[in-house]
CSV table of C-alpha atoms (C1' of nucleotides) in Angstrom, one decimal:
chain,number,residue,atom,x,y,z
A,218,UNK,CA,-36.1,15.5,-25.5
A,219,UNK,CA,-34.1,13.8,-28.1
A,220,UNK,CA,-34.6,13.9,-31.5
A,221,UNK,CA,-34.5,10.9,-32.8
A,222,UNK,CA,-37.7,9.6,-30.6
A,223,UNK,CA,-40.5,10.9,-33.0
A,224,UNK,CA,-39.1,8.7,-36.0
A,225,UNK,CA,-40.8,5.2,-36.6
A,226,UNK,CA,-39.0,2.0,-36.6
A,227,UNK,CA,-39.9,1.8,-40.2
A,228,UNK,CA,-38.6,5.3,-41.3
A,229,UNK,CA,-35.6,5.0,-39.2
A,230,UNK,CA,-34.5,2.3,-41.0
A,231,UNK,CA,-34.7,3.4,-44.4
A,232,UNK,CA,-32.3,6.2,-42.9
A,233,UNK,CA,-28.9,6.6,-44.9
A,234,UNK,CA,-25.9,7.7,-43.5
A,235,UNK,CA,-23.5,10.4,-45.6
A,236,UNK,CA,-20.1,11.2,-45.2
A,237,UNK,CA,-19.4,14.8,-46.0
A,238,UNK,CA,-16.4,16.8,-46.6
A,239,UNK,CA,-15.5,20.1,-44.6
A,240,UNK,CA,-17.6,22.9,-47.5
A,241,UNK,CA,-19.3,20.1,-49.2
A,242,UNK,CA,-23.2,21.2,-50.3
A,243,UNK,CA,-25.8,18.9,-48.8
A,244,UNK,CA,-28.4,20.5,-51.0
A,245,UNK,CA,-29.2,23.6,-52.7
A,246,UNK,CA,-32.0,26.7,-52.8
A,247,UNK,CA,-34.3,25.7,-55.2
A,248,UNK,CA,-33.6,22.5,-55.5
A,249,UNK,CA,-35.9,19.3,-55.0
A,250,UNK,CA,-36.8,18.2,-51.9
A,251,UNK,CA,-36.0,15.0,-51.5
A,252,UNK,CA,-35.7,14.2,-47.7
A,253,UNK,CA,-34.6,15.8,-44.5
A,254,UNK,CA,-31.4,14.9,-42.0
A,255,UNK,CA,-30.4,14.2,-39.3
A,256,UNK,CA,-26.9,15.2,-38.3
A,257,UNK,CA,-25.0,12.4,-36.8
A,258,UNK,CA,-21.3,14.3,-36.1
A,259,UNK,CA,-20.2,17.6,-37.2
A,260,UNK,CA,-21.8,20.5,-38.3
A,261,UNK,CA,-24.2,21.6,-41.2
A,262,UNK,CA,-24.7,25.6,-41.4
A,263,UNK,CA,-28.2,26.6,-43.2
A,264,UNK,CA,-27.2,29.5,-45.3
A,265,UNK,CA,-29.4,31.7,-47.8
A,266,UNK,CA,-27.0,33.5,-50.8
A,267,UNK,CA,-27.2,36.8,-52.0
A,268,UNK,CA,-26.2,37.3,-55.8
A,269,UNK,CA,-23.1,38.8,-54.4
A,270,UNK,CA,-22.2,35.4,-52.8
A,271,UNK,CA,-22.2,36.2,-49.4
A,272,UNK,CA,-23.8,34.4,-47.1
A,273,UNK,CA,-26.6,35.0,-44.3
A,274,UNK,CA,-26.5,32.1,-41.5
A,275,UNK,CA,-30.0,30.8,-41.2
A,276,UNK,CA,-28.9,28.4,-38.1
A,277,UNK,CA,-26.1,25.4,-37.8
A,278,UNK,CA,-26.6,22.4,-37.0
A,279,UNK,CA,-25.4,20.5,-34.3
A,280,UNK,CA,-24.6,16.8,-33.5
A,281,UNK,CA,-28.6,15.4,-33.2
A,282,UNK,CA,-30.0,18.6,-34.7
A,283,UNK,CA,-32.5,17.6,-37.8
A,284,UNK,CA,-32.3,20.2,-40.8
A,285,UNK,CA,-34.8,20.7,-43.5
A,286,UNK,CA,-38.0,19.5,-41.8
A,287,UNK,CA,-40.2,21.8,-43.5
A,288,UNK,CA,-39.1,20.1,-46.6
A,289,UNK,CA,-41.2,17.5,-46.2
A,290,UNK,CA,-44.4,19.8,-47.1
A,291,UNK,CA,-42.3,22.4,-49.6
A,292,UNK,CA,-41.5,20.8,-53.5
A,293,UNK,CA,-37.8,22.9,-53.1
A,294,UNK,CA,-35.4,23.7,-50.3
A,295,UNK,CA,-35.1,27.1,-49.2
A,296,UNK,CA,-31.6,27.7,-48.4
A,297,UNK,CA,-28.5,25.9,-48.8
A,298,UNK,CA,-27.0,23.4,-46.6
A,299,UNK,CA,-23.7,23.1,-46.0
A,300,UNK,CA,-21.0,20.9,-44.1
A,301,UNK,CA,-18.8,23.6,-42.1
A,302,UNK,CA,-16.5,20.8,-40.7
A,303,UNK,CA,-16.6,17.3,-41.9
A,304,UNK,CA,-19.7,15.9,-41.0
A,305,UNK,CA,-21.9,12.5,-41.2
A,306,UNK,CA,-25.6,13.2,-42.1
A,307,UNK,CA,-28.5,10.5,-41.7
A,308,UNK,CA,-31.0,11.3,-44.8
A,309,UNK,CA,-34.7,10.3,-44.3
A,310,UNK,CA,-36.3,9.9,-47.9
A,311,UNK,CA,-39.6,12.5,-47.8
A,312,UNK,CA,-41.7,9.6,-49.5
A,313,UNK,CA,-41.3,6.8,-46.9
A,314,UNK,CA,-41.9,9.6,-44.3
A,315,UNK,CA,-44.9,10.8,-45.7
A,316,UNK,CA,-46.5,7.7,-46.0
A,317,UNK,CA,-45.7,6.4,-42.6
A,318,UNK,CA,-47.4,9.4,-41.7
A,319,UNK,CA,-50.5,8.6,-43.5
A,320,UNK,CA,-50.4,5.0,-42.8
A,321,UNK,CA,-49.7,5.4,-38.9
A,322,UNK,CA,-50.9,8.6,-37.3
A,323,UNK,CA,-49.6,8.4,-34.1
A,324,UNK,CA,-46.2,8.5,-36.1
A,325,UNK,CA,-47.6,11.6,-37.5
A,326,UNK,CA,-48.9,12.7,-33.6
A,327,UNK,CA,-45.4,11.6,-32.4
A,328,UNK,CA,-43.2,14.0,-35.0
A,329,UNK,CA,-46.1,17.0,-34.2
A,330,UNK,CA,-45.3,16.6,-30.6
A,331,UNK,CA,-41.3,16.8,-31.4
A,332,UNK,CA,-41.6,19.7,-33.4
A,333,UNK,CA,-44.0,21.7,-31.2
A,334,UNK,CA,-41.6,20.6,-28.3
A,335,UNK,CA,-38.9,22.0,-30.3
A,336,UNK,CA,-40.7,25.4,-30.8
A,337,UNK,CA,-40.8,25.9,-27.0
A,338,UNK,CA,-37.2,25.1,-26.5
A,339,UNK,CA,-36.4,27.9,-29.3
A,340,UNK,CA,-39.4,30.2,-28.0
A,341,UNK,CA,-37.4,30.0,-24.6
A,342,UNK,CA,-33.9,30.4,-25.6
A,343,UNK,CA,-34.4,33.3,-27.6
A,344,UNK,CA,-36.7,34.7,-24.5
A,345,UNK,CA,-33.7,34.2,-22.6
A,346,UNK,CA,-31.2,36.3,-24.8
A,347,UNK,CA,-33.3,39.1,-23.7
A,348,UNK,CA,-31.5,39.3,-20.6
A,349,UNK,CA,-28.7,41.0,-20.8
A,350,UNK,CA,-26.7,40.1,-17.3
A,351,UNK,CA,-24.5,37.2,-18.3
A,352,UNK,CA,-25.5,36.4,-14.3
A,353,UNK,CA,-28.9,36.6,-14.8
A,354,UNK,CA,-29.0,34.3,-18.0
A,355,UNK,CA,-27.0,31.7,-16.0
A,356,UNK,CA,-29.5,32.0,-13.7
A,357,UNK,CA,-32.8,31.9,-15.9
A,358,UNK,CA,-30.8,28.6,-17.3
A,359,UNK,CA,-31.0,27.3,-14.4
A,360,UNK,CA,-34.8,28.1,-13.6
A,361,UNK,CA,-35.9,26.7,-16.6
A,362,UNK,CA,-33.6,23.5,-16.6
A,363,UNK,CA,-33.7,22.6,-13.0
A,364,UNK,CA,-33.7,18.9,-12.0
A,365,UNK,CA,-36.4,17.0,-10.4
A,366,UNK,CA,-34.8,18.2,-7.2
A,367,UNK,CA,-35.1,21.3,-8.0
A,368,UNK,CA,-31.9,22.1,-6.6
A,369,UNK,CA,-29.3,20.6,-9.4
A,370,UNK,CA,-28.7,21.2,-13.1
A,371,UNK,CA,-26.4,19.1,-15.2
A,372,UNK,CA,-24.8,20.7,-17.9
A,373,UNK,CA,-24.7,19.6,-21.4
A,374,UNK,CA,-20.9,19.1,-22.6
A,375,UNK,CA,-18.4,21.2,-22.3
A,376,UNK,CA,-18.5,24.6,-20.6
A,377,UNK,CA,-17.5,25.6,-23.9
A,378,UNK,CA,-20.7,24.4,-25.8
A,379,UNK,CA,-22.6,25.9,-23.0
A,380,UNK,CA,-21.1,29.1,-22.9
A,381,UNK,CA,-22.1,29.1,-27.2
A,382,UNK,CA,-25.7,27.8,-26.1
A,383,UNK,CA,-26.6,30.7,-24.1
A,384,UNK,CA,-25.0,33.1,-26.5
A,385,UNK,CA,-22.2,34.0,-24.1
A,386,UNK,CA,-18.7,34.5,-24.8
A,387,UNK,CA,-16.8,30.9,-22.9
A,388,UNK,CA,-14.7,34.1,-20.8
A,389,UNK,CA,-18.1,35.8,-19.4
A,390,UNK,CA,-19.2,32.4,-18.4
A,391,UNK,CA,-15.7,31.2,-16.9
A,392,UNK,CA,-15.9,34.6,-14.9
A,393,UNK,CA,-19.8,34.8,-14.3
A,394,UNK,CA,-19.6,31.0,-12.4
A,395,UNK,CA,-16.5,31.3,-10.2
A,396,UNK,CA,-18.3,34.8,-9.4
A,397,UNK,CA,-21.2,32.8,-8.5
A,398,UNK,CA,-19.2,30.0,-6.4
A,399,UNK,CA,-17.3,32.4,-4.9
A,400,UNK,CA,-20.6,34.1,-4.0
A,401,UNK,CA,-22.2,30.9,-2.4
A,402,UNK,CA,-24.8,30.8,-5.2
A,403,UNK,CA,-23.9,27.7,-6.7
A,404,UNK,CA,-21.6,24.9,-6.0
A,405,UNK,CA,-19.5,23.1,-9.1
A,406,UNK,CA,-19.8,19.5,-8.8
A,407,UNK,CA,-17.8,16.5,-11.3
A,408,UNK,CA,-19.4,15.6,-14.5
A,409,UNK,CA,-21.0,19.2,-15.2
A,410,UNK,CA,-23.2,19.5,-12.4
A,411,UNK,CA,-24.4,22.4,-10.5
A,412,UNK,CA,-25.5,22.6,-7.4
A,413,UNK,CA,-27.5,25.6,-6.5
A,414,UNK,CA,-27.2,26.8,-2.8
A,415,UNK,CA,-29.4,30.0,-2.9
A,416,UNK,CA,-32.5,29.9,-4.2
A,417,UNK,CA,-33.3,31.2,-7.2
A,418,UNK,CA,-34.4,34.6,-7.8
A,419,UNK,CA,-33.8,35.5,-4.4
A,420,UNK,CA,-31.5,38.3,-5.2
A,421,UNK,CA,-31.3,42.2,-5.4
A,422,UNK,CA,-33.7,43.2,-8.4
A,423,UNK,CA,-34.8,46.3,-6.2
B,23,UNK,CA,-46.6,32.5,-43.2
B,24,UNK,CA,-50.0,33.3,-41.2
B,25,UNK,CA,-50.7,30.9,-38.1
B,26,UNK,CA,-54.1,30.8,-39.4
B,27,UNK,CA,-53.5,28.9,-42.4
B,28,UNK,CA,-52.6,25.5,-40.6
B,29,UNK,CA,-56.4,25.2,-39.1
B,30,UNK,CA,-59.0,23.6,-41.0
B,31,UNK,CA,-62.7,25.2,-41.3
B,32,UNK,CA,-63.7,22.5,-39.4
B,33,UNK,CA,-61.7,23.1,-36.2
B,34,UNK,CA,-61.5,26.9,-36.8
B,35,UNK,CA,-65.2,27.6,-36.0
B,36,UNK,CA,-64.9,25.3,-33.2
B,37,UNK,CA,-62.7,27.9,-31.6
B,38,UNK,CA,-64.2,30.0,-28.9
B,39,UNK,CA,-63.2,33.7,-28.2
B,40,UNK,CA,-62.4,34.5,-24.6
B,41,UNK,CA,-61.3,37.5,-22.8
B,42,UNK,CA,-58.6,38.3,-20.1
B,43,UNK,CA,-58.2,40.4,-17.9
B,44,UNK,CA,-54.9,42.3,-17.3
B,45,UNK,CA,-52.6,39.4,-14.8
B,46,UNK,CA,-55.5,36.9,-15.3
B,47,UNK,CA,-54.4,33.6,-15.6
B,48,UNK,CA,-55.5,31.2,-18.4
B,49,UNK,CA,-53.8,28.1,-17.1
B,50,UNK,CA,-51.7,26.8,-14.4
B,51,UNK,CA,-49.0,24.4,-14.7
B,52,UNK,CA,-49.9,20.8,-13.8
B,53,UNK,CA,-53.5,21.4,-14.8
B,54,UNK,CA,-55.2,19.0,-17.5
B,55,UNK,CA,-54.9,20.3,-20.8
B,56,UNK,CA,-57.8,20.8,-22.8
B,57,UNK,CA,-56.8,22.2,-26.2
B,58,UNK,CA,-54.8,25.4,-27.6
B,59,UNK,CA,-54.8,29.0,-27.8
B,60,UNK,CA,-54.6,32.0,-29.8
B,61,UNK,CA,-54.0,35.3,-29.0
B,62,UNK,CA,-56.4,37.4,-30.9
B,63,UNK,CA,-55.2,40.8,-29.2
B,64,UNK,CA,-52.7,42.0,-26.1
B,65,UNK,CA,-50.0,39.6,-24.9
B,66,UNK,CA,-49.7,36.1,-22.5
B,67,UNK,CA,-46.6,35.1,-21.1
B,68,UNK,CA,-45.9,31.9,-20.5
B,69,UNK,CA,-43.8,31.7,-17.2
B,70,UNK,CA,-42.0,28.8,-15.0
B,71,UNK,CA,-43.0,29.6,-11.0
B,72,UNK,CA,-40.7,28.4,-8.8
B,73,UNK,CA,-42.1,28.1,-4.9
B,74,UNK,CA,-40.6,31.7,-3.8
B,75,UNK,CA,-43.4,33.1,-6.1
B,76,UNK,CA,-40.7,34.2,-8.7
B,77,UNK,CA,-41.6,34.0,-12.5
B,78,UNK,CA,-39.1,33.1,-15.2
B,79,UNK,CA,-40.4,34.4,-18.8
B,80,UNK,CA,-40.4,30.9,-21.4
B,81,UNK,CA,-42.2,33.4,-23.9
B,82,UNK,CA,-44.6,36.5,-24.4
B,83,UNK,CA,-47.1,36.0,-27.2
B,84,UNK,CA,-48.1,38.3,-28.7
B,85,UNK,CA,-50.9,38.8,-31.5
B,86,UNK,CA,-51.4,36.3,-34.1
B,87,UNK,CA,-49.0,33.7,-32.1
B,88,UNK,CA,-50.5,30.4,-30.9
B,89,UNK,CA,-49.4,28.9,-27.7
B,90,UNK,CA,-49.5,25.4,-26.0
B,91,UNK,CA,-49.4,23.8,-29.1
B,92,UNK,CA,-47.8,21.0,-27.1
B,93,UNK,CA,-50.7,20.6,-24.7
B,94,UNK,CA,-52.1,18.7,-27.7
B,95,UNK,CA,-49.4,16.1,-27.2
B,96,UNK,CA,-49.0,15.9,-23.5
B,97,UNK,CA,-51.8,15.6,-20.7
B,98,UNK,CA,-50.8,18.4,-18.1
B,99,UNK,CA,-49.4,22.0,-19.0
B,100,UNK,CA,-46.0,22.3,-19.0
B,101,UNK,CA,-46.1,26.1,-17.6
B,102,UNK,CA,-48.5,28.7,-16.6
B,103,UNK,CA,-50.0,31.4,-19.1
B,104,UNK,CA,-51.1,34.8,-17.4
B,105,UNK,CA,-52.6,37.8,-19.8
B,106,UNK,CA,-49.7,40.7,-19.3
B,107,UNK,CA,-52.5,43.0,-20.4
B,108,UNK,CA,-55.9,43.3,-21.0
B,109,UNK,CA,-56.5,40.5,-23.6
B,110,UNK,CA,-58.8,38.4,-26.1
B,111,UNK,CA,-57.5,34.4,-26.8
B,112,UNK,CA,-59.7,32.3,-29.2
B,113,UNK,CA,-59.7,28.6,-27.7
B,114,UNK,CA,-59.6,26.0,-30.0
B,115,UNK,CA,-60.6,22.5,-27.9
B,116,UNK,CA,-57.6,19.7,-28.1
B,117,UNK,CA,-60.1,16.6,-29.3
B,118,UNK,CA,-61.6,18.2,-32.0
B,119,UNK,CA,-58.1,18.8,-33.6
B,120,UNK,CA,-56.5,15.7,-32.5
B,121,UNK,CA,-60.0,14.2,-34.2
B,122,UNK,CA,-59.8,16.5,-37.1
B,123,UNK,CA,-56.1,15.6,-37.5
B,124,UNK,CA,-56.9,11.6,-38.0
B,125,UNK,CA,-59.9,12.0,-40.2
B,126,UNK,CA,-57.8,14.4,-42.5
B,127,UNK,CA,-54.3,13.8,-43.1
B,128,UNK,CA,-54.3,17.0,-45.1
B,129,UNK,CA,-54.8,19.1,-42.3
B,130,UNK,CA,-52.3,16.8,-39.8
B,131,UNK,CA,-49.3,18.0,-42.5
B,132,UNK,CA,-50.7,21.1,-42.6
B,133,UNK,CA,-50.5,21.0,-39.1
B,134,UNK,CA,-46.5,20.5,-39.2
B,135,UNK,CA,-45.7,22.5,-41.6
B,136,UNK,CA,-46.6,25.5,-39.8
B,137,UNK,CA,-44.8,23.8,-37.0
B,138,UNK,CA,-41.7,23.1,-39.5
B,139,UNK,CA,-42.2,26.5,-40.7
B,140,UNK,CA,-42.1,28.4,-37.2
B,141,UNK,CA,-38.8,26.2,-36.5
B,142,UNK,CA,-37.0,27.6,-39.1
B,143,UNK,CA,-38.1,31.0,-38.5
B,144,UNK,CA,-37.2,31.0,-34.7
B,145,UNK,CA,-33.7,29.4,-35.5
B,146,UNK,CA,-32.9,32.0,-37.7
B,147,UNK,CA,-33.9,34.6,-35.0
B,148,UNK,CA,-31.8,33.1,-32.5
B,149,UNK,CA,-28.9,33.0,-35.2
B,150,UNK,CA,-29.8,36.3,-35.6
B,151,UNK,CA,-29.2,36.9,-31.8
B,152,UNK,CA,-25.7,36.1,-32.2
B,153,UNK,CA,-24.5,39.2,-34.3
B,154,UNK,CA,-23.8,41.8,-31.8
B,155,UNK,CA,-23.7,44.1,-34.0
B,156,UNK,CA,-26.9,46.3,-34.0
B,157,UNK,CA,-26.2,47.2,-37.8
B,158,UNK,CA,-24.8,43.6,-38.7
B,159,UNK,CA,-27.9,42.7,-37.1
B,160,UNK,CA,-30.6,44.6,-39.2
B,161,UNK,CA,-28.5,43.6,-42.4
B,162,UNK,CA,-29.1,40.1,-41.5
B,163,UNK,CA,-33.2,40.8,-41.1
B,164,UNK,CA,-32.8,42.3,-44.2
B,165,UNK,CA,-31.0,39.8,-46.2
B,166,UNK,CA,-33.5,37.1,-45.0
B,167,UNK,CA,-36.7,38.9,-44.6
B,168,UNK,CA,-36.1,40.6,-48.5
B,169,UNK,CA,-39.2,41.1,-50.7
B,170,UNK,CA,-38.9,39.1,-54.2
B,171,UNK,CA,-37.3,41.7,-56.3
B,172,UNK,CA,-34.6,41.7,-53.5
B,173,UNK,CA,-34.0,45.2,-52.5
B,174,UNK,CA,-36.9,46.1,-50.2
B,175,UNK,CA,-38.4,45.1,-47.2
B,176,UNK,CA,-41.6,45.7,-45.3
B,177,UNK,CA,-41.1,46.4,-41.6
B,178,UNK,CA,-43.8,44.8,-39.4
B,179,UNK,CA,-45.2,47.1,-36.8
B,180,UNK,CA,-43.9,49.6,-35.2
B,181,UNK,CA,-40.2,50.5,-34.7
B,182,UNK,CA,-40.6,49.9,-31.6
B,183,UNK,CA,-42.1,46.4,-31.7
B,184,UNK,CA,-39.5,45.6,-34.4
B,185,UNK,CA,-36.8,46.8,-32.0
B,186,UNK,CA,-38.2,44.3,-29.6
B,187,UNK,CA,-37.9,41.5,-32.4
B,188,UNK,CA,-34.5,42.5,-33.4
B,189,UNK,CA,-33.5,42.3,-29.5
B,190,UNK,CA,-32.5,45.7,-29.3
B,191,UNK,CA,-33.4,48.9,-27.9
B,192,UNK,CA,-35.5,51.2,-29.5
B,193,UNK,CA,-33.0,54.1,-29.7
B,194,UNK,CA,-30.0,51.6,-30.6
B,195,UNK,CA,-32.8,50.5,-33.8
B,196,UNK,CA,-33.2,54.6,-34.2
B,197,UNK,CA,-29.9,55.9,-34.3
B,198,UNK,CA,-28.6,52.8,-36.4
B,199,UNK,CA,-31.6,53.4,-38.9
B,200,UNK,CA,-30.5,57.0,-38.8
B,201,UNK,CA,-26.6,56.2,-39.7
B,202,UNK,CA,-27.3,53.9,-42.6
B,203,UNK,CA,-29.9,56.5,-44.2
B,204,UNK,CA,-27.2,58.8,-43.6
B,205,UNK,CA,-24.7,56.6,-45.2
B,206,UNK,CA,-26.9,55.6,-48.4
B,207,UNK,CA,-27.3,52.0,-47.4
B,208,UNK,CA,-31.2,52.2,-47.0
B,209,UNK,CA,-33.7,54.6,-48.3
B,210,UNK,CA,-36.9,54.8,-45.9
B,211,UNK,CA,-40.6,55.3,-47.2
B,212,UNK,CA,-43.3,55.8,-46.5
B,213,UNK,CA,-45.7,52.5,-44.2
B,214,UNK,CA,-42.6,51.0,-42.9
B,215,UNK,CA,-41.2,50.1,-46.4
B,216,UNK,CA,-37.3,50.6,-46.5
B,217,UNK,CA,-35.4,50.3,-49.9
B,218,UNK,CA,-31.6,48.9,-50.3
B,219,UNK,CA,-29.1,51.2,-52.0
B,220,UNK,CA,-26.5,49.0,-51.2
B,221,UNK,CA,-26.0,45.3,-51.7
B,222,UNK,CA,-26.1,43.7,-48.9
B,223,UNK,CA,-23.2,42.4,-47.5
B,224,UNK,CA,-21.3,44.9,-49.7
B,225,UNK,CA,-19.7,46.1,-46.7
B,226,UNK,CA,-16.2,46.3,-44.9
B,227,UNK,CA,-15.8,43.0,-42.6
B,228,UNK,CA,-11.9,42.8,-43.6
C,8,DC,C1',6.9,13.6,-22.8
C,9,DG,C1',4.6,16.6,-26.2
C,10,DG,C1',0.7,18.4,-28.3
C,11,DC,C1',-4.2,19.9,-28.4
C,12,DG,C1',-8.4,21.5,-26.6
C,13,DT,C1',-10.6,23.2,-22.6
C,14,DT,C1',-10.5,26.0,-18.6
C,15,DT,C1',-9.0,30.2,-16.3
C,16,DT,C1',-7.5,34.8,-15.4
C,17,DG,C1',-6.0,39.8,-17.0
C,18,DA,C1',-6.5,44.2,-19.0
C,19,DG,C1',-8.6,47.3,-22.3
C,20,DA,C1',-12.0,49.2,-25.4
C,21,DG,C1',-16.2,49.5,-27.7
C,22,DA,C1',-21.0,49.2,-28.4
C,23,DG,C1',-25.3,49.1,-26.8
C,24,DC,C1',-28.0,50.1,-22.6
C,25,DT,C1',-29.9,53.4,-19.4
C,26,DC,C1',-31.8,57.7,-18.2
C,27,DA,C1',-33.5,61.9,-20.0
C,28,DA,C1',-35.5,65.5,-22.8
C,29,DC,C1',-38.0,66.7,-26.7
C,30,DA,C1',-40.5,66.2,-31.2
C,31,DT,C1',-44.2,64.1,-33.7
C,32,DC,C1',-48.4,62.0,-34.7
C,33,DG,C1',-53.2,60.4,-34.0
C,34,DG,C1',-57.1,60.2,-31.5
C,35,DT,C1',-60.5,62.4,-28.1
C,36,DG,C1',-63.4,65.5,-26.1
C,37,DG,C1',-64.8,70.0,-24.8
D,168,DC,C1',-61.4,73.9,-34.1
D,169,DC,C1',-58.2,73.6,-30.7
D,170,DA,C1',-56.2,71.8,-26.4
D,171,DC,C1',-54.9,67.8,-24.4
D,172,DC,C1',-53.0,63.3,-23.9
D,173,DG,C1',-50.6,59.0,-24.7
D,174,DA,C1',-47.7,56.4,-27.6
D,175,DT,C1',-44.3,56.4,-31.0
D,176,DG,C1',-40.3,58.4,-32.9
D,177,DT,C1',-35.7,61.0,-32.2
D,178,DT,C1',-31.5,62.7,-30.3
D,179,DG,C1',-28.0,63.4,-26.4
D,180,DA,C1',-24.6,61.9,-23.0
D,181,DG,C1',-22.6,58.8,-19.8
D,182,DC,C1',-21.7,54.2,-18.0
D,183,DT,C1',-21.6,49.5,-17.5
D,184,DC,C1',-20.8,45.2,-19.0
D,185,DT,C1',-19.6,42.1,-22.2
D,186,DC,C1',-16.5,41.2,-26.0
D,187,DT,C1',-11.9,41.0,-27.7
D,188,DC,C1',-7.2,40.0,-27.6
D,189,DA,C1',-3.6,37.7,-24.8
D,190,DA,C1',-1.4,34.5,-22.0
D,191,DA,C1',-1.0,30.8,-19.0
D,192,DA,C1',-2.6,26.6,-16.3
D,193,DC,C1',-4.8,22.2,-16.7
D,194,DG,C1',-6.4,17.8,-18.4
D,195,DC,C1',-6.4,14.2,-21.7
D,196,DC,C1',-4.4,11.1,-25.1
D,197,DG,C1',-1.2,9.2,-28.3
DNA sequence: CGGCGTTTTGAGAGAGCTCAACATCGGTGG
DNA sequence: CCACCGATGTTGAGCTCTCTCAAAACGCCG
């Protein structure tokens, strides 16, 4: 599932890497296209401006997130990009893209399958902020991302980060999992995993 | 932003209607994939089963949505798709794309910039998700759904289904709508058209 | 040892969810 | 033309659950 898979050998090293500053513009509404990025460390925030001068948070970027995709087909970017702590970006020149595209197309098959892989990741976790029970959304979590065992999940960083991926607070999560160990539903393992001891979905939903 | 627009002639008169019966399933997990769908009217989830028979939700598409784009990409399913209600799909077979997509590198970028295009649109939602706030919450539709001359937007369906988008309840969307009419911040006409009094954003946050 | 971030637990309040009743609108058929 | 019906729209009241604010324990690293 990583993101850096679907880019050729030849695109991925015409890569450039940018330092940014904490509030430092990566690029402007409006302005040309020129390339999309790859954030290496730090964060990026996606923001569209109102006259007024407040902003509306389109999405931020992670570590190994790619921004600005869709620039690739569009003359001028569509929001502003900006560093929200001090960041590295890897820039991907539109032009060598494109042509790599046209010149290989299982490059182009290989970045398709990346985005449309990303699309059911998103389609999924926003399916999942449906559910409302902080316990249930563990739970869904787990369903979806179960190991080949189909008894294990590893988690990805810090309890922290995964608290912020499922759109919980990091208390309700704290709380929600020793509820859930203390339950016998799962067991808390080194390293992030979890070990479930119930099976899934077999629980009270009347 | 139509999902229509990304299919060449060619490929979109090779589609083939077909029609569903409520809980009918269209494909199972595992099974060879043999091209993509459309959902011309009612609704398909897309669901994980574990053994106990249990479904988790990945997505419910509804009209006008595409699913298993990735199929395209991969050679099995990655879930099952079941009609939730009585439905229609138009079936669009995975070689004539995949052909139409090396023949035409037009219609490959095409391709991903619908792709590129959904991205954005379903990070935003998810961003979206993270405002708590249900009036916070329709601002921030507002502020990135705005029509050109930036003080109007058209409301897609029903309250109801836009409730559903929004991720809340119907009466939360209601009442909410009903507050900020009653506070001067939107004016609502007639078609699901609602007009900004306010700037956006003009608002107390501290 | 002394910070700094993560993990954990506590207590309280608010906001949206749930259940419920009712109004409204559009379509259907007698 | 009117009665009926289902779906959407609207408002009310109570409750649950998470969020928020706070504080402390823990782990890691210089």
């Amino acid at each position: 599932m990583s993101e850096r898979d679907w880019l050729p050998t030849v695109v991925r090293s015409a890569g450039v890497e940018r330092p940014l500053e904490a509030g430092e513009t990566l690029f402007r509404q409006g302005s040309r296209t020129v390339g999309l990025y790859e954030v290496i460390s730090g964060k990026v925030r996606l923001v569209r401006v109102d006259r007024s001068g407040r902003e509306a948070i389109l999405h931020s970027a992670s570590v190994g997130e790619t921004i600005a995709e869709a620039s690739l087909f569009s003359p001028t970017y569509h929001c502003d990009a900006i560093a929200t702590t001090k960041t590295v970006v890897r820039f991907y020149p539109k032009a060598a893209i494109l042509v790599e595209f046209k010149r290989n197309p299982k490059a182009a098959e290989a970045f398709m399958a990346m985005l449309a892989r990303q699309i059911m990741d998103l389609r999924t976790r926003l399916e999942q902020r449906n559910i409302h029970s902080a316990r249930d959304r563990i739970r869904h979590y787990f369903a979806v991302n179960l190991g080949p065992d189909a008894r294990s999940v590893v988690l990805p960083g810090s309890l922290k980060e995964f608290a912020a991926h499922l759109g919980l607070t990091h208390e309700a999560l704290y709380r929600t999992l020793a509820k859930m160990q203390k339950d016998a539903e799962i067991q808390r393992n080194k390293g992030g995993k979890i070990r479930l001891l119930k099976r899934l979905y077999d629980h009270d939903h009347t």
